[in-house]
Tab-separated table of C-alpha atoms and ligand atoms in Angstrom:
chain	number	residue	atom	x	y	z
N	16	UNK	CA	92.682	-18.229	185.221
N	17	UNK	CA	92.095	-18.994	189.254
N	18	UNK	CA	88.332	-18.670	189.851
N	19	UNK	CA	86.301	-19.695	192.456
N	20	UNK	CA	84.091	-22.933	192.409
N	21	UNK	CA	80.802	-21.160	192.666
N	22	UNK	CA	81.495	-19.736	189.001
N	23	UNK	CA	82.748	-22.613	187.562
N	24	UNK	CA	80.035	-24.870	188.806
N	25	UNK	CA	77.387	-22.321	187.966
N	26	UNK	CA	77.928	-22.719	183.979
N	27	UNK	CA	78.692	-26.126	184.631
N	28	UNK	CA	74.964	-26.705	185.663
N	29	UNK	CA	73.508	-24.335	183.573
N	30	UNK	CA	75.174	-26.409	180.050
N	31	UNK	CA	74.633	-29.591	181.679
N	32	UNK	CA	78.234	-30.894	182.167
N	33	UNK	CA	80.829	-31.564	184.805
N	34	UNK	CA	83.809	-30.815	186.359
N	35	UNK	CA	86.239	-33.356	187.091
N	36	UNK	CA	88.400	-32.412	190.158
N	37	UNK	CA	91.812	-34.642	189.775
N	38	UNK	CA	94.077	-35.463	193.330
N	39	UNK	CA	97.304	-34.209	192.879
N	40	UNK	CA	100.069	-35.220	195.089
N	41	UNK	CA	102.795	-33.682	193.055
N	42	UNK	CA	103.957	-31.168	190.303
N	43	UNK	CA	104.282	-34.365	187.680
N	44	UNK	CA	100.683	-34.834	188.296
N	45	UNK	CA	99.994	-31.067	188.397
N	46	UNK	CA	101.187	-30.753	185.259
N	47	UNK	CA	99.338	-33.601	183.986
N	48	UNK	CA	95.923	-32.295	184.592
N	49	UNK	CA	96.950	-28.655	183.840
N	50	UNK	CA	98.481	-29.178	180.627
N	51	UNK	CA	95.566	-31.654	179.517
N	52	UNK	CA	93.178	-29.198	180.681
N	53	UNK	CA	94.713	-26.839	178.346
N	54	UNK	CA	94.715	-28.959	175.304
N	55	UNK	CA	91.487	-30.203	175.723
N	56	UNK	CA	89.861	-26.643	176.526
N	57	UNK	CA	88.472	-28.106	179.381
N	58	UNK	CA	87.870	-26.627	183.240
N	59	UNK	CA	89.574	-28.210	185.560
N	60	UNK	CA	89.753	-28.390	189.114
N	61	UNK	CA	93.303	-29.170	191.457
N	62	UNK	CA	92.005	-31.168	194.609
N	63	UNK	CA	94.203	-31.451	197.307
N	64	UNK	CA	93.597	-34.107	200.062
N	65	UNK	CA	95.260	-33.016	203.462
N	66	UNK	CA	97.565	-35.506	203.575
N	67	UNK	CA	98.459	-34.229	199.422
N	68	UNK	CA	99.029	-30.956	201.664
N	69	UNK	CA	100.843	-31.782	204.233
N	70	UNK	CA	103.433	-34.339	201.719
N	71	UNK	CA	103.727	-30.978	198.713
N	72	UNK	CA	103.625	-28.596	202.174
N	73	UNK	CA	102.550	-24.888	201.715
N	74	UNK	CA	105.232	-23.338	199.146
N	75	UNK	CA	104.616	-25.476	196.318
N	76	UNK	CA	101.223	-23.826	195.997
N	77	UNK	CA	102.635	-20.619	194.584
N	78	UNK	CA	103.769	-22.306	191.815
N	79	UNK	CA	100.243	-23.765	191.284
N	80	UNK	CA	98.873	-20.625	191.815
N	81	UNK	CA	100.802	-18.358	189.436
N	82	UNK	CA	101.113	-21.711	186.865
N	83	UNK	CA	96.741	-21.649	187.170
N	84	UNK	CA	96.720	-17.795	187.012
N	85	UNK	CA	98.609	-17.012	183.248
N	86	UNK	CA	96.385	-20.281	181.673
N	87	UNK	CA	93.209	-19.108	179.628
N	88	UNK	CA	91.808	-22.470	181.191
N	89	UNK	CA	89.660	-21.696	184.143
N	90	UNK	CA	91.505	-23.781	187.251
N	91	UNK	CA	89.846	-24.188	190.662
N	92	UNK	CA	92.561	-24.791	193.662
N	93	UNK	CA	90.202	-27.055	196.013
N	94	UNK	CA	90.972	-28.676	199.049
N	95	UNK	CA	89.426	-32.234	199.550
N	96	UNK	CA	87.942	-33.301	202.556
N	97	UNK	CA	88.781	-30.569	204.933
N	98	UNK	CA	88.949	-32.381	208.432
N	99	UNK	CA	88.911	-29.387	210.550
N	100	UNK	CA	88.706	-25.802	210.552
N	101	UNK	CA	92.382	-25.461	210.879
N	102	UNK	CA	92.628	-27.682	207.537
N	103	UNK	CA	90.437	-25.280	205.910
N	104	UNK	CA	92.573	-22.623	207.298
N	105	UNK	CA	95.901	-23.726	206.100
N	106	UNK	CA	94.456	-23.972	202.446
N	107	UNK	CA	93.102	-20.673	202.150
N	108	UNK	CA	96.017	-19.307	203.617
N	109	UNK	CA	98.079	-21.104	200.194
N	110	UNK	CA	96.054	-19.337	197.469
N	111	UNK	CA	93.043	-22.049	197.541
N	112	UNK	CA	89.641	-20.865	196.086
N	113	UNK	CA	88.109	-23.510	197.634
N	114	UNK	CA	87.499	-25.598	200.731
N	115	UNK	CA	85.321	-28.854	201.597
N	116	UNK	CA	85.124	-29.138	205.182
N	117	UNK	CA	83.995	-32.573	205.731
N	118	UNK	CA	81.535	-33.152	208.860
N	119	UNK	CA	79.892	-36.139	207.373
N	120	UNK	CA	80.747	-38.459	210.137
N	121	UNK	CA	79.733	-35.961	212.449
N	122	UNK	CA	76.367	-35.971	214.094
N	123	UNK	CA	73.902	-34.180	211.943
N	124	UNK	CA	73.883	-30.790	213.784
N	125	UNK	CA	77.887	-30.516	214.757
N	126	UNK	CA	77.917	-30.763	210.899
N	127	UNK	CA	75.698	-27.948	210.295
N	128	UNK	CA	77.497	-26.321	212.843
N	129	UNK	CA	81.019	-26.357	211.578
N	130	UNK	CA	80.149	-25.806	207.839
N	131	UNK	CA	78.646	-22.991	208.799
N	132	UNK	CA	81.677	-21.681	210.849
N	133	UNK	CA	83.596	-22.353	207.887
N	134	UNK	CA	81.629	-20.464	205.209
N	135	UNK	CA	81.246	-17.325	207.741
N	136	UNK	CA	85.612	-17.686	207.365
N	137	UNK	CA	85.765	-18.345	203.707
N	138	UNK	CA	82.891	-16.818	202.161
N	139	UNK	CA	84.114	-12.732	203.132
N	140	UNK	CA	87.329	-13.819	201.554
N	141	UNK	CA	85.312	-15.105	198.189
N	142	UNK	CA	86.259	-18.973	198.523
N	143	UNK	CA	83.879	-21.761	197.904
N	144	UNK	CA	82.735	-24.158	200.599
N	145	UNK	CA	81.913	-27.921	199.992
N	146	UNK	CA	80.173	-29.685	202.587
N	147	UNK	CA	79.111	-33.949	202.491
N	148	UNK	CA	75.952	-35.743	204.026
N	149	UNK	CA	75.872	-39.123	203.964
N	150	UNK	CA	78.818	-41.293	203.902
N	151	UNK	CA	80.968	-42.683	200.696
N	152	UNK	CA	82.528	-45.938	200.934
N	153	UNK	CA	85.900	-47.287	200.944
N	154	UNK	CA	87.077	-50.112	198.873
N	155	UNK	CA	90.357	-49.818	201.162
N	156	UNK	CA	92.729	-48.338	198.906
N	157	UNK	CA	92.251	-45.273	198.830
N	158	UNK	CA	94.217	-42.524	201.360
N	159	UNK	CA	90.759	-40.759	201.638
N	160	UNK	CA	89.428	-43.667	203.862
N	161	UNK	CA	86.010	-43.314	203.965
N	162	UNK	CA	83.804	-46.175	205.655
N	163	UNK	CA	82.922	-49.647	204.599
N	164	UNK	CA	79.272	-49.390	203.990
N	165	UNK	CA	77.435	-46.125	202.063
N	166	UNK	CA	75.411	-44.449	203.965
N	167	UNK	CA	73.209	-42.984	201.641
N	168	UNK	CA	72.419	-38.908	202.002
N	169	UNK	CA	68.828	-38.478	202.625
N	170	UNK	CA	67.515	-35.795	200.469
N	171	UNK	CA	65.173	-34.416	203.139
N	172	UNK	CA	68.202	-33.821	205.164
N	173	UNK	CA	70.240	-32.493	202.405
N	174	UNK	CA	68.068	-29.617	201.881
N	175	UNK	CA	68.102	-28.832	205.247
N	176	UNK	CA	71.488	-29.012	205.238
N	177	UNK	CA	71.820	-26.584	202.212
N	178	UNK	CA	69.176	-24.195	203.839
N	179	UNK	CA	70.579	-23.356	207.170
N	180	UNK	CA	74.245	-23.551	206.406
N	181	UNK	CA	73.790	-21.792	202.836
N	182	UNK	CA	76.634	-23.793	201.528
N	183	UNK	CA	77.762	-23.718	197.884
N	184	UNK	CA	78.255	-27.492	196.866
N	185	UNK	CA	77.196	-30.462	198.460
N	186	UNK	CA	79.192	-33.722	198.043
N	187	UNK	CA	76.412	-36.635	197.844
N	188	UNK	CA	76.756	-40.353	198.825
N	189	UNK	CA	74.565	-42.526	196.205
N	190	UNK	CA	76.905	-45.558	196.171
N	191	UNK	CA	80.102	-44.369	195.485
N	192	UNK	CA	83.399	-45.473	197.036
N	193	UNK	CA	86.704	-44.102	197.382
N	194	UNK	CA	89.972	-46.524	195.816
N	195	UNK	CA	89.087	-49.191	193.114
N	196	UNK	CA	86.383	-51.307	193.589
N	197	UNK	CA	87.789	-55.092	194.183
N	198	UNK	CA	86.870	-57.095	191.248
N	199	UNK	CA	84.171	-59.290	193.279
N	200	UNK	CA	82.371	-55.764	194.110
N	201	UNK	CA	80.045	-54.178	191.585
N	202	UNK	CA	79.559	-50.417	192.488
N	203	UNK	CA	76.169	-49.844	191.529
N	204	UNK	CA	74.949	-45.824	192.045
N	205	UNK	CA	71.381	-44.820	193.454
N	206	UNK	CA	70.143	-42.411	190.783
N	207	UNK	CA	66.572	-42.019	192.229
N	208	UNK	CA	68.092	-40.515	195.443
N	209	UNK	CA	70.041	-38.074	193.248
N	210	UNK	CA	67.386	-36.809	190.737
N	211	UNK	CA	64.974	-36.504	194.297
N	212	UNK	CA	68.154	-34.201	195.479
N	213	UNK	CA	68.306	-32.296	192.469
N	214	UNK	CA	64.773	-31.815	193.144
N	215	UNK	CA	64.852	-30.076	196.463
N	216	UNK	CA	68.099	-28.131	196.153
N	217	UNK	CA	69.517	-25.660	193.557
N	218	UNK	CA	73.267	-25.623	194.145
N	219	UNK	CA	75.857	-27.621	192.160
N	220	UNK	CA	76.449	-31.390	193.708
N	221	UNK	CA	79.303	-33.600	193.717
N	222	UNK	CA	80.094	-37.066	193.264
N	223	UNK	CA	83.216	-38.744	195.396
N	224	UNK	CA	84.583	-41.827	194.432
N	225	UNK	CA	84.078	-41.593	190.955
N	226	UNK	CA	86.876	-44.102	189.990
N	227	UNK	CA	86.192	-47.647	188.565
N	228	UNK	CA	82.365	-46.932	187.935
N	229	UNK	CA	81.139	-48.025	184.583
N	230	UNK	CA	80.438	-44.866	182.162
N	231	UNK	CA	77.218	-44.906	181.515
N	232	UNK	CA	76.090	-44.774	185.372
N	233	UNK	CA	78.472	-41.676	185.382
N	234	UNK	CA	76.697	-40.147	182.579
N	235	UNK	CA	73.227	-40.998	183.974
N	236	UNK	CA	74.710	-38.886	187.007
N	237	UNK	CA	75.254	-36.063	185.268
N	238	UNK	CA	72.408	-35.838	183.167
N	239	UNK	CA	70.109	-36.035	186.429
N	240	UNK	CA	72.574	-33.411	187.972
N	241	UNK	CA	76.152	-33.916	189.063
N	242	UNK	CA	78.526	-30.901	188.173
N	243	UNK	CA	81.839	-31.959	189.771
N	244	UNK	CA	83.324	-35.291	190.018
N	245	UNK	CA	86.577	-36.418	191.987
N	246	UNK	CA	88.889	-38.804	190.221
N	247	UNK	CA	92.147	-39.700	191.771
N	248	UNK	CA	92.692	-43.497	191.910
N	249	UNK	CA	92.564	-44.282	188.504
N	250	UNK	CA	94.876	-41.659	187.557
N	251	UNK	CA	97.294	-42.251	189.876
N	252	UNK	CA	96.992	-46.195	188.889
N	253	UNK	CA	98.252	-45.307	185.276
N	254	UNK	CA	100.839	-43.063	186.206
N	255	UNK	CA	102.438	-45.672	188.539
N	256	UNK	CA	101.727	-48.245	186.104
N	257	UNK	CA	103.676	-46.797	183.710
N	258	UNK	CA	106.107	-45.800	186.360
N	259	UNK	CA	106.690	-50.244	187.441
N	260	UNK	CA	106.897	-50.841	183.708
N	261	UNK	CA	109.538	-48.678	183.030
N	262	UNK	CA	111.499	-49.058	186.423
N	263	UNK	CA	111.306	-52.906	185.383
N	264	UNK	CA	113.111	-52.493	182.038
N	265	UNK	CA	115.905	-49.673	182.978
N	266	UNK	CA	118.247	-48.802	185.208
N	267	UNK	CA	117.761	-45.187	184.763
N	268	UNK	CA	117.859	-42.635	187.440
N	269	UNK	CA	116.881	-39.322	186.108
N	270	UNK	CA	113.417	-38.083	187.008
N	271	UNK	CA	113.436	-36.030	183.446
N	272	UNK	CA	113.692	-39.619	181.624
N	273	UNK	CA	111.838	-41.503	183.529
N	274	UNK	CA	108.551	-39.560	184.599
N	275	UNK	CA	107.675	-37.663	181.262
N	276	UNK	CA	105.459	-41.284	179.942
N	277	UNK	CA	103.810	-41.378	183.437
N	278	UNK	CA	102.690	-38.037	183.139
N	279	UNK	CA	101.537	-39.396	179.505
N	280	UNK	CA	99.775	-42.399	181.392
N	281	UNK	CA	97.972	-39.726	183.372
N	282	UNK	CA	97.054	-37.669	181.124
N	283	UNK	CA	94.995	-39.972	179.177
N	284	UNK	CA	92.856	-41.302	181.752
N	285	UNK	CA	92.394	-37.723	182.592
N	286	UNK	CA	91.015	-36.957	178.724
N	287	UNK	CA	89.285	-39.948	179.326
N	288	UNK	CA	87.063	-38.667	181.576
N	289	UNK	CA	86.665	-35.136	180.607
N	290	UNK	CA	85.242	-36.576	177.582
N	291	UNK	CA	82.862	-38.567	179.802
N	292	UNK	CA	82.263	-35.666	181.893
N	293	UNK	CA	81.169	-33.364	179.071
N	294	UNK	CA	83.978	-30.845	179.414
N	295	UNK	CA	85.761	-30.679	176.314
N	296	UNK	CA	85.765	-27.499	174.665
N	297	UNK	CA	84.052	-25.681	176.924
N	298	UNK	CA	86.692	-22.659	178.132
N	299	UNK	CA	84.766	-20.599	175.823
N	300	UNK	CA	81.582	-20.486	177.824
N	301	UNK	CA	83.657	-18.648	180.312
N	302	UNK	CA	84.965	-15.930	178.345
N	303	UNK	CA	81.539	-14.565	177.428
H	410	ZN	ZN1	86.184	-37.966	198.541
């Protein structure tokens, strides 16, 4: 089933678990995190970068939509880092159920601002917004970008942020970066700046950049309160992996041969870290 991220999120924080939102950039990796969703009986949600919209372009998402519809396996369809309004736009107008509009790099109040011009859009029309303070880093190879040092949200702010705009999920910088860390850099995550978050706002939060950092920092996270966190490097490392190795060793041609063990590859990263994240067998807590 297509829900919205408000619901999801909401028994999400009330079991103590977490989401993890998987980039997909095509319908081998759509499949991967659907169909693993659906053995694991785990929620899942589709994120969608802009430029992952712009490459699948607006059709494909009918086939995500009706393939997310007819699973018992609550699906969100989420775009990731909305850069504008019109980005926000385009993805609502493709079946999405939810939007981040990203204003982080803005100044504080053209932030506020446009998340709130964003929610008065999407909110009448039942979608979900996601908004980020603070800045995640970049590692540099990653498509998301981000910049090169965290600037770390200031939990003051973010519940200032969360008060005026009334948004429904705020994306938090506490260290993270987007791509895989270089092996001379050792992400490290703030936790005391989260759990004084959790503290002064009530809505589900989100961790970016969630790739490469070690597991038990991740599970710290969630314990303190993180419901949703994006993977999409280290699944797409597997896949392509996979995809060099056995490119390397045949001459083969036919996407039917050839991408079926990727979408293996991807798949188990992405058990991987439902397992981390707590959300194993929990489709039934949506059925009640
Ligand atoms: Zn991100």
């Amino acid at each position: 089933m297509l829900v919205s991220m408000n619901y999801l999120l909401s028994v999400a924080q009330k079991n103590k678990f977490a989401i993890g939102a998987f980039n997909v950039a095509d319908s081998c990796f759509v499949r991967a995190v659907i169909e693993e969703a659906e053995a694991c009986q785990a929620p899942a949600i589709i994120s969608i970068h802009p430029t992952e919209l712009s490459f699948l372009t607006n059709e494909f998402f009918a086939y995500v939509v009706k393939r997310t519809s007819n699973s018992p396996v609550p699906f969100v369809i989420h775009l990731d880092h909305g850069g504008s309004f019109d980005d926000v736009m385009r993805a609502i107008s493709c079946g999405f159920t939810s939007v981040m509009i990203d204003g982080s790099l803005l100044p504080y109040e053209d932030n506020v601002a446009l998340t709130k011009k964003v929610i008065e859009a999407a909110h009448p029309l039942g979608i979900s917004v996601e908004a980020e303070l603070g800045t995640i880093g970049s590692t540099g190879t990653s498509v998301e970008g981000g910049v090169s040092k965290v600037i770390y949200t200031d939990p003051a702010e973010a519940e200032n942020f969360v008060t005026r705009t009334g948004v429904d999920t705020l994306a938090v910088a506490i260290g993270t970066a987007h791509g895989i860390y270089p092996k001379d850099m050792e992400p490290k995550l703030k936790l005391d700046i989260l759990a004084d978050i959790v503290n002064r706002v009530n809505i589900p939060l989100v961790l970016h950049g969630g790739s490469a950092n070690p597991d038990e920092e991740i599970v710290s996270a969630i314990e303190i309160g993180i419901q949703k966190v994006n993977i999409s490097s280290d699944m797409k490392a597997a896949y392509f992996d996979k995809c060099r190795e056995i490119l390397s060793e045949h001459e083969w041609w036919d996407p039917n041969v050839i991408y079926p063990d990727c979408i293996v590859a991807a798949k188990e990263v992405i058990r991987t870290k439902m397992k981390l994240f707590n959300s194993i067998d929990k489709v039934d807590l949506y059925h009640q």
